[in-house]
């Protein structure tokens, strides 16, 4: 167990320093293998790579098609069209709500978190300038809309963090809808109220909007598709996935084809967009697969049985131990999908057995795993957080406090609330 803990510390520390998990995960796995009595070379070439390749084989089509879908939405202007239309309805005076809603709709429609940041930021600048709100709140506002409730909580979301548990618990994307909706309300309402409170505090302290130093934004007068056309691909992915129960691969292909049909006049952009999306997906799948490979080595050492006993020995509802395991590993890897991949690869079968033995719905385990992946994952070394701060021109000192509240603290609280309600029989 100490070897497993040491491996996790190595993984977390090196990831926090900004070292790529692609080569950090094998090093951490090597620490676990050596302290667990495994042959180092065999542990890497066989055990680690089996977990790595197995996850990549299962999930690469989803990562690639999701990235292509998002990139096409971005490059055709459809993502921006949806965001602009929503803010017109909400109004410029409610700048935080407008940016939050835009990021949420795009994420729930299947657009990747990284693409949402690029699509929403120009709009956020315009709205925050109009409302005279400090730019330091833009990262937290985007994070709340894209990194929290639409990623893990709302039933049917096509984000990978909601899809990974399906294979482990034999569920679908709408698993445990009541739990998901309640958690989503805690995150969305709690986060929004906090951001409004921060807006007022900053204004009281004399902090208002300032122009970014490097303003490389899309022009506000750029011609974009009509909102009704732009929202169709998002609806197509959601409806085919959740109402028709199509495979996520088929649902994403349907959305991609519809984007191309509706924007046929821009066909010259398609190859470049598809290339960029497909290329970006490779890094994403390798990062997550590397984390899963680490989890496979952890499961292979004798100390894993002791770790399992510790986690399973957490008193009370077994959902608590699952929440702890996924949260800790997501925090260690700085990745929601990576941390959940490690936890479920190592413990998913155990939790499924518990579900069968205790009568707790496998759907509940699915939803708690998904929700928990979106808690400690957003620590300072998280890749999406780093990208968000870079694009918005903010630093950790400027904005991470607010990101932590809306994307770490409140999501963790939402998991606790849902488990508590489930424990007392309300859910």
PDB file of C-alpha atoms in Angstrom, residues 73-225:
ATOM      1  CA  UNK A  73     -18.541  23.638 -34.682  1.00  0.00           C
ATOM      2  CA  UNK A  74     -15.810  26.150 -33.905  1.00  0.00           C
ATOM      3  CA  UNK A  75     -14.423  26.699 -37.390  1.00  0.00           C
ATOM      4  CA  UNK A  76     -17.824  27.031 -39.085  1.00  0.00           C
ATOM      5  CA  UNK A  77     -18.879  29.670 -36.539  1.00  0.00           C
ATOM      6  CA  UNK A  78     -21.738  27.517 -35.257  1.00  0.00           C
ATOM      7  CA  UNK A  79     -20.404  27.420 -31.697  1.00  0.00           C
ATOM      8  CA  UNK A  80     -20.158  31.203 -31.599  1.00  0.00           C
ATOM      9  CA  UNK A  81     -23.609  31.529 -33.155  1.00  0.00           C
ATOM     10  CA  UNK A  82     -25.168  29.527 -30.314  1.00  0.00           C
ATOM     11  CA  UNK A  83     -23.310  31.573 -27.711  1.00  0.00           C
ATOM     12  CA  UNK A  84     -24.279  34.925 -29.248  1.00  0.00           C
ATOM     13  CA  UNK A  85     -27.955  33.956 -29.527  1.00  0.00           C
ATOM     14  CA  UNK A  86     -28.128  32.894 -25.885  1.00  0.00           C
ATOM     15  CA  UNK A  87     -26.615  36.142 -24.662  1.00  0.00           C
ATOM     16  CA  UNK A  88     -29.091  38.170 -26.709  1.00  0.00           C
ATOM     17  CA  UNK A  89     -31.900  36.402 -24.874  1.00  0.00           C
ATOM     18  CA  UNK A  90     -30.301  36.745 -21.448  1.00  0.00           C
ATOM     19  CA  UNK A  91     -29.087  40.309 -21.973  1.00  0.00           C
ATOM     20  CA  UNK A  92     -25.732  42.035 -21.569  1.00  0.00           C
ATOM     21  CA  UNK A  93     -26.546  43.147 -18.030  1.00  0.00           C
ATOM     22  CA  UNK A  94     -26.390  39.508 -16.929  1.00  0.00           C
ATOM     23  CA  UNK A  95     -22.935  38.946 -18.386  1.00  0.00           C
ATOM     24  CA  UNK A  96     -21.975  36.121 -16.025  1.00  0.00           C
ATOM     25  CA  UNK A  97     -25.200  34.229 -16.694  1.00  0.00           C
ATOM     26  CA  UNK A  98     -24.815  34.734 -20.452  1.00  0.00           C
ATOM     27  CA  UNK A  99     -21.287  33.323 -20.563  1.00  0.00           C
ATOM     28  CA  UNK A 100     -22.229  30.512 -18.177  1.00  0.00           C
ATOM     29  CA  UNK A 101     -25.255  29.496 -20.254  1.00  0.00           C
ATOM     30  CA  UNK A 102     -23.312  29.623 -23.524  1.00  0.00           C
ATOM     31  CA  UNK A 103     -20.547  27.377 -22.197  1.00  0.00           C
ATOM     32  CA  UNK A 104     -23.115  24.999 -20.674  1.00  0.00           C
ATOM     33  CA  UNK A 105     -25.186  24.590 -23.845  1.00  0.00           C
ATOM     34  CA  UNK A 106     -22.122  23.932 -25.999  1.00  0.00           C
ATOM     35  CA  UNK A 107     -20.686  21.395 -23.540  1.00  0.00           C
ATOM     36  CA  UNK A 108     -23.996  19.584 -23.131  1.00  0.00           C
ATOM     37  CA  UNK A 109     -24.305  19.486 -26.903  1.00  0.00           C
ATOM     38  CA  UNK A 110     -21.081  17.510 -27.193  1.00  0.00           C
ATOM     39  CA  UNK A 111     -18.494  20.214 -27.889  1.00  0.00           C
ATOM     40  CA  UNK A 112     -15.223  19.461 -26.072  1.00  0.00           C
ATOM     41  CA  UNK A 113     -14.208  21.570 -23.084  1.00  0.00           C
ATOM     42  CA  UNK A 114     -11.142  22.975 -24.829  1.00  0.00           C
ATOM     43  CA  UNK A 115     -13.128  24.100 -27.876  1.00  0.00           C
ATOM     44  CA  UNK A 116     -15.734  25.742 -25.645  1.00  0.00           C
ATOM     45  CA  UNK A 117     -13.026  27.922 -24.096  1.00  0.00           C
ATOM     46  CA  UNK A 118     -11.975  29.249 -27.511  1.00  0.00           C
ATOM     47  CA  UNK A 119     -15.566  29.699 -28.694  1.00  0.00           C
ATOM     48  CA  UNK A 120     -16.901  31.513 -25.636  1.00  0.00           C
ATOM     49  CA  UNK A 121     -13.950  33.738 -24.698  1.00  0.00           C
ATOM     50  CA  UNK A 122     -14.500  36.431 -27.381  1.00  0.00           C
ATOM     51  CA  UNK A 123     -18.135  36.644 -26.323  1.00  0.00           C
ATOM     52  CA  UNK A 124     -17.147  36.838 -22.654  1.00  0.00           C
ATOM     53  CA  UNK A 125     -14.863  39.792 -23.359  1.00  0.00           C
ATOM     54  CA  UNK A 126     -17.690  41.675 -25.082  1.00  0.00           C
ATOM     55  CA  UNK A 127     -20.208  40.991 -22.331  1.00  0.00           C
ATOM     56  CA  UNK A 128     -17.868  41.696 -19.426  1.00  0.00           C
ATOM     57  CA  UNK A 129     -16.775  44.927 -21.102  1.00  0.00           C
ATOM     58  CA  UNK A 130     -20.422  45.982 -21.498  1.00  0.00           C
ATOM     59  CA  UNK A 131     -21.239  45.119 -17.876  1.00  0.00           C
ATOM     60  CA  UNK A 132     -17.892  46.540 -16.626  1.00  0.00           C
ATOM     61  CA  UNK A 133     -17.022  43.343 -14.713  1.00  0.00           C
ATOM     62  CA  UNK A 134     -13.435  42.428 -13.858  1.00  0.00           C
ATOM     63  CA  UNK A 135     -11.861  39.999 -16.360  1.00  0.00           C
ATOM     64  CA  UNK A 136     -10.512  37.909 -13.499  1.00  0.00           C
ATOM     65  CA  UNK A 137     -13.980  36.289 -13.225  1.00  0.00           C
ATOM     66  CA  UNK A 138     -14.062  35.111 -16.856  1.00  0.00           C
ATOM     67  CA  UNK A 139     -12.071  31.871 -16.248  1.00  0.00           C
ATOM     68  CA  UNK A 140     -14.282  30.798 -13.339  1.00  0.00           C
ATOM     69  CA  UNK A 141     -17.456  31.622 -15.287  1.00  0.00           C
ATOM     70  CA  UNK A 142     -16.375  29.518 -18.274  1.00  0.00           C
ATOM     71  CA  UNK A 143     -15.182  26.748 -15.937  1.00  0.00           C
ATOM     72  CA  UNK A 144     -18.557  26.616 -14.194  1.00  0.00           C
ATOM     73  CA  UNK A 145     -20.392  26.260 -17.495  1.00  0.00           C
ATOM     74  CA  UNK A 146     -18.022  23.792 -19.144  1.00  0.00           C
ATOM     75  CA  UNK A 147     -16.126  21.854 -16.444  1.00  0.00           C
ATOM     76  CA  UNK A 148     -18.869  20.970 -13.964  1.00  0.00           C
ATOM     77  CA  UNK A 149     -22.581  20.113 -14.209  1.00  0.00           C
ATOM     78  CA  UNK A 150     -22.781  19.711 -18.007  1.00  0.00           C
ATOM     79  CA  UNK A 151     -19.703  17.489 -17.953  1.00  0.00           C
ATOM     80  CA  UNK A 152     -20.721  15.057 -15.209  1.00  0.00           C
ATOM     81  CA  UNK A 153     -24.206  15.665 -13.827  1.00  0.00           C
ATOM     82  CA  UNK A 154     -26.969  16.407 -16.331  1.00  0.00           C
ATOM     83  CA  UNK A 155     -28.395  13.084 -17.571  1.00  0.00           C
ATOM     84  CA  UNK A 156     -27.565  12.304 -21.180  1.00  0.00           C
ATOM     85  CA  UNK A 157     -24.507  14.518 -21.560  1.00  0.00           C
ATOM     86  CA  UNK A 158     -22.269  13.097 -24.308  1.00  0.00           C
ATOM     87  CA  UNK A 159     -19.062  14.154 -22.538  1.00  0.00           C
ATOM     88  CA  UNK A 160     -16.600  11.302 -22.001  1.00  0.00           C
ATOM     89  CA  UNK A 161     -16.801  11.663 -18.205  1.00  0.00           C
ATOM     90  CA  UNK A 162     -20.419  10.504 -18.388  1.00  0.00           C
ATOM     91  CA  UNK A 163     -19.760   7.712 -20.879  1.00  0.00           C
ATOM     92  CA  UNK A 164     -16.810   5.855 -19.322  1.00  0.00           C
ATOM     93  CA  UNK A 165     -18.853   4.365 -16.399  1.00  0.00           C
ATOM     94  CA  UNK A 166     -21.328   2.768 -18.832  1.00  0.00           C
ATOM     95  CA  UNK A 167     -19.064  -0.184 -19.609  1.00  0.00           C
ATOM     96  CA  UNK A 168     -18.331  -0.866 -15.949  1.00  0.00           C
ATOM     97  CA  UNK A 169     -21.925  -0.727 -14.657  1.00  0.00           C
ATOM     98  CA  UNK A 170     -23.935  -1.781 -17.725  1.00  0.00           C
ATOM     99  CA  UNK A 171     -25.796   1.546 -17.786  1.00  0.00           C
ATOM    100  CA  UNK A 172     -26.580   4.287 -20.311  1.00  0.00           C
ATOM    101  CA  UNK A 173     -25.869   8.016 -20.526  1.00  0.00           C
ATOM    102  CA  UNK A 174     -29.029   8.970 -18.594  1.00  0.00           C
ATOM    103  CA  UNK A 175     -28.155   6.856 -15.531  1.00  0.00           C
ATOM    104  CA  UNK A 176     -29.633   8.018 -12.183  1.00  0.00           C
ATOM    105  CA  UNK A 177     -31.341  11.153 -13.563  1.00  0.00           C
ATOM    106  CA  UNK A 178     -32.626  12.390 -10.182  1.00  0.00           C
ATOM    107  CA  UNK A 179     -29.155  12.259  -8.644  1.00  0.00           C
ATOM    108  CA  UNK A 180     -27.688  14.024 -11.651  1.00  0.00           C
ATOM    109  CA  UNK A 181     -30.276  16.807 -11.715  1.00  0.00           C
ATOM    110  CA  UNK A 182     -29.935  17.546  -7.996  1.00  0.00           C
ATOM    111  CA  UNK A 183     -26.139  17.626  -8.247  1.00  0.00           C
ATOM    112  CA  UNK A 184     -26.403  19.875 -11.310  1.00  0.00           C
ATOM    113  CA  UNK A 185     -28.625  22.318  -9.427  1.00  0.00           C
ATOM    114  CA  UNK A 186     -26.190  22.457  -6.509  1.00  0.00           C
ATOM    115  CA  UNK A 187     -23.296  23.166  -8.858  1.00  0.00           C
ATOM    116  CA  UNK A 188     -25.052  25.586 -11.214  1.00  0.00           C
ATOM    117  CA  UNK A 189     -26.984  27.619  -8.658  1.00  0.00           C
ATOM    118  CA  UNK A 190     -24.250  27.542  -6.024  1.00  0.00           C
ATOM    119  CA  UNK A 191     -21.575  28.518  -8.505  1.00  0.00           C
ATOM    120  CA  UNK A 192     -23.638  31.288 -10.077  1.00  0.00           C
ATOM    121  CA  UNK A 193     -24.538  32.830  -6.709  1.00  0.00           C
ATOM    122  CA  UNK A 194     -20.891  32.752  -5.688  1.00  0.00           C
ATOM    123  CA  UNK A 195     -19.793  34.479  -8.908  1.00  0.00           C
ATOM    124  CA  UNK A 196     -22.428  37.192  -8.507  1.00  0.00           C
ATOM    125  CA  UNK A 197     -21.243  37.746  -4.945  1.00  0.00           C
ATOM    126  CA  UNK A 198     -17.643  37.997  -6.170  1.00  0.00           C
ATOM    127  CA  UNK A 199     -18.697  40.442  -8.886  1.00  0.00           C
ATOM    128  CA  UNK A 200     -20.156  42.777  -6.254  1.00  0.00           C
ATOM    129  CA  UNK A 201     -17.142  42.402  -3.949  1.00  0.00           C
ATOM    130  CA  UNK A 202     -14.705  43.251  -6.728  1.00  0.00           C
ATOM    131  CA  UNK A 203     -16.721  46.312  -7.704  1.00  0.00           C
ATOM    132  CA  UNK A 204     -16.788  47.440  -4.091  1.00  0.00           C
ATOM    133  CA  UNK A 205     -12.997  47.132  -4.096  1.00  0.00           C
ATOM    134  CA  UNK A 206     -12.759  49.244  -7.226  1.00  0.00           C
ATOM    135  CA  UNK A 207     -11.991  46.399  -9.646  1.00  0.00           C
ATOM    136  CA  UNK A 208     -13.691  46.760 -13.023  1.00  0.00           C
ATOM    137  CA  UNK A 209     -13.134  45.645 -16.604  1.00  0.00           C
ATOM    138  CA  UNK A 210      -9.712  46.238 -18.153  1.00  0.00           C
ATOM    139  CA  UNK A 211      -8.796  45.562 -21.755  1.00  0.00           C
ATOM    140  CA  UNK A 212      -6.646  42.473 -22.378  1.00  0.00           C
ATOM    141  CA  UNK A 213      -3.080  43.269 -23.435  1.00  0.00           C
ATOM    142  CA  UNK A 214      -3.070  40.815 -26.327  1.00  0.00           C
ATOM    143  CA  UNK A 215      -6.492  41.070 -27.916  1.00  0.00           C
ATOM    144  CA  UNK A 216      -6.454  38.444 -30.679  1.00  0.00           C
ATOM    145  CA  UNK A 217     -10.183  37.884 -30.699  1.00  0.00           C
ATOM    146  CA  UNK A 218     -12.678  37.031 -33.405  1.00  0.00           C
ATOM    147  CA  UNK A 219     -14.287  40.202 -34.692  1.00  0.00           C
ATOM    148  CA  UNK A 220     -17.784  40.770 -33.362  1.00  0.00           C
ATOM    149  CA  UNK A 221     -19.062  41.437 -36.881  1.00  0.00           C
ATOM    150  CA  UNK A 222     -17.793  38.122 -38.269  1.00  0.00           C
ATOM    151  CA  UNK A 223     -20.532  36.450 -40.291  1.00  0.00           C
ATOM    152  CA  UNK A 224     -21.844  33.411 -38.471  1.00  0.00           C
ATOM    153  CA  UNK A 225     -24.597  30.882 -39.269  1.00  0.00           C
TER     154      UNK A 225
END
